Coordinates of N, CA and C in Angstrom, one line a residue:
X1 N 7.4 -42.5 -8.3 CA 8.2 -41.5 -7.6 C 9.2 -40.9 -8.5
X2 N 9.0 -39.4 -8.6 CA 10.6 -38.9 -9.3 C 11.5 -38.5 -8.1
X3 N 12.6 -38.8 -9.0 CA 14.2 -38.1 -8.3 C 14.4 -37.0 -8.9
X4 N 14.7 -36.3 -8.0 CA 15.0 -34.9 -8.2 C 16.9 -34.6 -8.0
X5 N 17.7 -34.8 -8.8 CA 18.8 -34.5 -9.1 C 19.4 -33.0 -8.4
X6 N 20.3 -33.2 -7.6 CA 21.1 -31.9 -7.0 C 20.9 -30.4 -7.9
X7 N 21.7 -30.7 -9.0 CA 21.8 -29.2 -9.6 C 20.2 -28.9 -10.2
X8 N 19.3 -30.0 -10.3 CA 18.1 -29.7 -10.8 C 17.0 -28.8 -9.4
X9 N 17.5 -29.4 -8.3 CA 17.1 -28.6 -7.1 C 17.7 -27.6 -7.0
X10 N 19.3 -26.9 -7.2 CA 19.6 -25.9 -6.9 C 19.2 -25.1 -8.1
X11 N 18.8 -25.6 -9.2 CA 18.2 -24.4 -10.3 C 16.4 -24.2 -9.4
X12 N 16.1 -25.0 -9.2 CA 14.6 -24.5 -9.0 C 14.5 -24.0 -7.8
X13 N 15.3 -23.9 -6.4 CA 16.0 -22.8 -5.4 C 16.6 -21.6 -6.0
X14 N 16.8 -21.8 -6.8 CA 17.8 -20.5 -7.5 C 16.4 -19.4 -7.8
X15 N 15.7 -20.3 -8.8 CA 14.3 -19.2 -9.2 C 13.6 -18.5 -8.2
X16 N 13.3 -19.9 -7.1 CA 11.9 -18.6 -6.1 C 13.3 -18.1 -5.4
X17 N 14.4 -18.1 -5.2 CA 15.3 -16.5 -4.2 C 15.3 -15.6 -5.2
X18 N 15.0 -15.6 -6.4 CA 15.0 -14.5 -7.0 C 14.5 -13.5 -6.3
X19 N 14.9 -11.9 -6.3 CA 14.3 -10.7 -5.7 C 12.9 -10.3 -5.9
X20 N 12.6 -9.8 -5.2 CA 10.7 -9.1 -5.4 C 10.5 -8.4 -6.4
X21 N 9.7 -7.7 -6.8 CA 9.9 -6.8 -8.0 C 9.9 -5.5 -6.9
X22 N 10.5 -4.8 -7.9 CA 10.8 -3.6 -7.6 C 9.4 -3.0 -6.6
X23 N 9.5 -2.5 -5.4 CA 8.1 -1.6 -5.2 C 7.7 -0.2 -5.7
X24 N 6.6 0.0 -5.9 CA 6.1 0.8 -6.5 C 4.8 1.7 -5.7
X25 N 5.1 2.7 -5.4 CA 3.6 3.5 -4.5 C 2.7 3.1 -5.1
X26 N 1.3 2.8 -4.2 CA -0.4 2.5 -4.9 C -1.1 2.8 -4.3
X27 N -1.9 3.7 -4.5 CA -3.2 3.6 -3.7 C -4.3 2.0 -4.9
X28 N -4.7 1.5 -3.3 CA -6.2 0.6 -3.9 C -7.3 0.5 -3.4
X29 N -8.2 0.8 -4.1 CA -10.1 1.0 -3.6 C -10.1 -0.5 -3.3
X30 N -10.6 -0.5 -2.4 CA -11.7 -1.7 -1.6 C -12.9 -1.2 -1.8
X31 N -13.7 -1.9 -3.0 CA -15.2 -1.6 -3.1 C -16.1 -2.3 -1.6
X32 N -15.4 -3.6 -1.4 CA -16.3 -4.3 -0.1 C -16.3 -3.7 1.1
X33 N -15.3 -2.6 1.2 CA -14.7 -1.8 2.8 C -14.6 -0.3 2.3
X34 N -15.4 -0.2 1.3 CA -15.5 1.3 0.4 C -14.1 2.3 0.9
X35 N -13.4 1.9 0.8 CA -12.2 2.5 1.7 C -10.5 2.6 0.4
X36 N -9.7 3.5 0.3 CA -9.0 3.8 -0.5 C -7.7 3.7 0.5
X37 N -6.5 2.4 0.4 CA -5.3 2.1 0.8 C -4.2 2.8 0.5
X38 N -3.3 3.5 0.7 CA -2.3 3.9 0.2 C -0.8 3.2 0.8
X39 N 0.1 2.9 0.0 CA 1.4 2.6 0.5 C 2.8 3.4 -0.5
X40 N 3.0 4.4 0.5 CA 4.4 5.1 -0.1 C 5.4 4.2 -0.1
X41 N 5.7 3.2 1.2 CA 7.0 2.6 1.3 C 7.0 1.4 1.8
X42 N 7.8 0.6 1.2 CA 7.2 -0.8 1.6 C 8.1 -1.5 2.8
X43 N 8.0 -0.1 4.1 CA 8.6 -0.6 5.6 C 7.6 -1.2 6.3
X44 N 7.8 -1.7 7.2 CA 6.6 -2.5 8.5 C 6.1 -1.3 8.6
X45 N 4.7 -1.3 9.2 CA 4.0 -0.4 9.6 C 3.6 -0.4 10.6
X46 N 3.1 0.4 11.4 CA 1.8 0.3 12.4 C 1.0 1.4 12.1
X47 N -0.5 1.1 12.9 CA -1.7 2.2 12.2 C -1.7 2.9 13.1
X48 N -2.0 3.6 12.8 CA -2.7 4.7 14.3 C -3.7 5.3 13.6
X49 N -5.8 5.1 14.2 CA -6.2 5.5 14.0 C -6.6 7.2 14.3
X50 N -6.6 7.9 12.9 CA -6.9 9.4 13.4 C -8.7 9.7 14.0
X51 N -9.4 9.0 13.4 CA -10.5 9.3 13.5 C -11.7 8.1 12.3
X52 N -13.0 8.5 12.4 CA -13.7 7.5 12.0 C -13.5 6.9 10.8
X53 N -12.6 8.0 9.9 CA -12.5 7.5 8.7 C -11.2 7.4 8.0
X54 N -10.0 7.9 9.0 CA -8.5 7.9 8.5 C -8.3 6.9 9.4
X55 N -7.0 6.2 8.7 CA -5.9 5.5 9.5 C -4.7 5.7 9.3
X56 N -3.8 5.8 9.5 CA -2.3 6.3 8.8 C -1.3 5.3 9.1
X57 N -0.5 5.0 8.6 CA 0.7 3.9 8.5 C 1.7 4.8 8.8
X58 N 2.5 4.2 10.2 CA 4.1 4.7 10.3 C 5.1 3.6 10.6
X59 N 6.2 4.3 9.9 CA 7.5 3.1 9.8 C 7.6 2.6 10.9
X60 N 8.2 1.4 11.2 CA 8.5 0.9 12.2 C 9.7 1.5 13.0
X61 N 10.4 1.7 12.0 CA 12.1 2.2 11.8 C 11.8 3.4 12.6
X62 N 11.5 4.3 11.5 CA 11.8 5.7 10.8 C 10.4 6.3 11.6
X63 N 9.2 5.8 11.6 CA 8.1 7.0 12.2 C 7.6 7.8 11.3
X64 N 7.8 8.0 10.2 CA 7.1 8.8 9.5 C 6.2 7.9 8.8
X65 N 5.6 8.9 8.1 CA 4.3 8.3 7.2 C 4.3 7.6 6.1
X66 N 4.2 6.5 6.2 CA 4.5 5.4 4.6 C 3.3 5.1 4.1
X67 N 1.8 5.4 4.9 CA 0.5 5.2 4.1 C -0.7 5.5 4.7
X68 N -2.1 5.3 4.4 CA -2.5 5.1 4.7 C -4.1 4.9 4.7
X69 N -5.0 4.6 5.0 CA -6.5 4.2 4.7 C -7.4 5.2 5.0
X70 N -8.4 5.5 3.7 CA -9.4 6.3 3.8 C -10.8 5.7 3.6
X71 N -12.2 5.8 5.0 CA -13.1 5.1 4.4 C -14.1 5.8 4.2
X72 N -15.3 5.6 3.7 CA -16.4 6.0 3.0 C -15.3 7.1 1.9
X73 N -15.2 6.3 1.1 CA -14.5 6.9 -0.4 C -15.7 7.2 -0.9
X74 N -17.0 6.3 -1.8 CA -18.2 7.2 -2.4 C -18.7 8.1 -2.3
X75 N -19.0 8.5 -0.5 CA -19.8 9.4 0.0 C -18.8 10.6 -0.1
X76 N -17.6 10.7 0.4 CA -16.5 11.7 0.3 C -16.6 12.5 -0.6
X77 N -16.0 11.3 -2.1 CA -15.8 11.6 -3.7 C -17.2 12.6 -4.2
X78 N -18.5 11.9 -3.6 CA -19.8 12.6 -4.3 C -19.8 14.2 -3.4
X79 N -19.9 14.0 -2.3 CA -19.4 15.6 -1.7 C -19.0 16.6 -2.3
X80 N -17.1 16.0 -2.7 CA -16.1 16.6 -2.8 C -16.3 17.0 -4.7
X81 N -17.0 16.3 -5.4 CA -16.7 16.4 -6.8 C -17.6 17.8 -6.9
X82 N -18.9 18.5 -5.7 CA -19.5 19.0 -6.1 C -19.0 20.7 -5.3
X83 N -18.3 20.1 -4.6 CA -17.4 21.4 -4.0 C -16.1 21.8 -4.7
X84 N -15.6 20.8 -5.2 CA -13.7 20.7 -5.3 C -13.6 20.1 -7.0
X85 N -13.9 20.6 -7.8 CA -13.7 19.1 -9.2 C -12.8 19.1 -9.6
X86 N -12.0 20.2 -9.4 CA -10.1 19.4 -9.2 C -9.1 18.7 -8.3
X87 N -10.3 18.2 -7.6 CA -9.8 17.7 -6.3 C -9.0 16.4 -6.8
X88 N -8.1 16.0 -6.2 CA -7.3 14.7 -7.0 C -6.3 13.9 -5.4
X89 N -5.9 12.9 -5.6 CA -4.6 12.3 -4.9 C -3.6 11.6 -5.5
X90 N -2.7 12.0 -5.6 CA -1.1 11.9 -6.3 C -0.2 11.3 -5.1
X91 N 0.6 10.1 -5.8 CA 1.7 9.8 -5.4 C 2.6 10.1 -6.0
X92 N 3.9 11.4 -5.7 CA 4.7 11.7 -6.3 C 6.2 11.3 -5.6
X93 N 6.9 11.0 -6.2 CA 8.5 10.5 -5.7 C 8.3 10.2 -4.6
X94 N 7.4 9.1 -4.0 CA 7.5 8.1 -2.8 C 6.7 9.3 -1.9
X95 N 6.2 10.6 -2.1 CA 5.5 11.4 -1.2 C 4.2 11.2 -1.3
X96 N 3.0 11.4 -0.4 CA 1.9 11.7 -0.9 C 1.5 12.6 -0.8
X97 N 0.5 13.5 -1.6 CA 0.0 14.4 -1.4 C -1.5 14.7 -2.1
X98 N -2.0 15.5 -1.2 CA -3.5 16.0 -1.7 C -4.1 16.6 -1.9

């Protein structure tokens, strides 16, 4: 059995309360749910489905739009590359846009 000494406990308490890292906007592809996530802001959410293939994320707080889910990404992308080929999605200064 080890003993774990006071200040040796309050250094290894000290480490995990360290802060989160900083958040950062992302969208992420789910190849298994072919579907593209977005998160502007890292408030609670709730979803509110628009339709078969959006979901959108609103603050808990605030109500506005902090992200949200797009599915059938492949089928979209192959559409869109042959109508739109500067079609793109950008997260800029915590906004999204399209």
């Amino acid at each position: 059995m080890t003993v774990t000494t006071h200040s040796d406990f309050a250094r290894r308490m000290t480490l995990l309360a360290q802060p989160a890292e900083k958040f950062t906007p992302a969208a992420t592809y789910d190849p298994d749910g072919d579907c593209i996530e977005f998160l502007a802001k890292p408030d609670l959410f709730y979803a509110e489905r628009v339709d078969d293939l959006v979901t959108v994320y609103y603050s808990q707080e605030t109500d506005e739009v902090v992200g949200s889910l797009i599915k059938g990404v492949s089928k979209f992308c192959q559409e869109m590359l042959g109508r739109m080929p500067g079609f793109k999605i950008e997260i800029v200064d915590s906004r999204v846009s399209l």
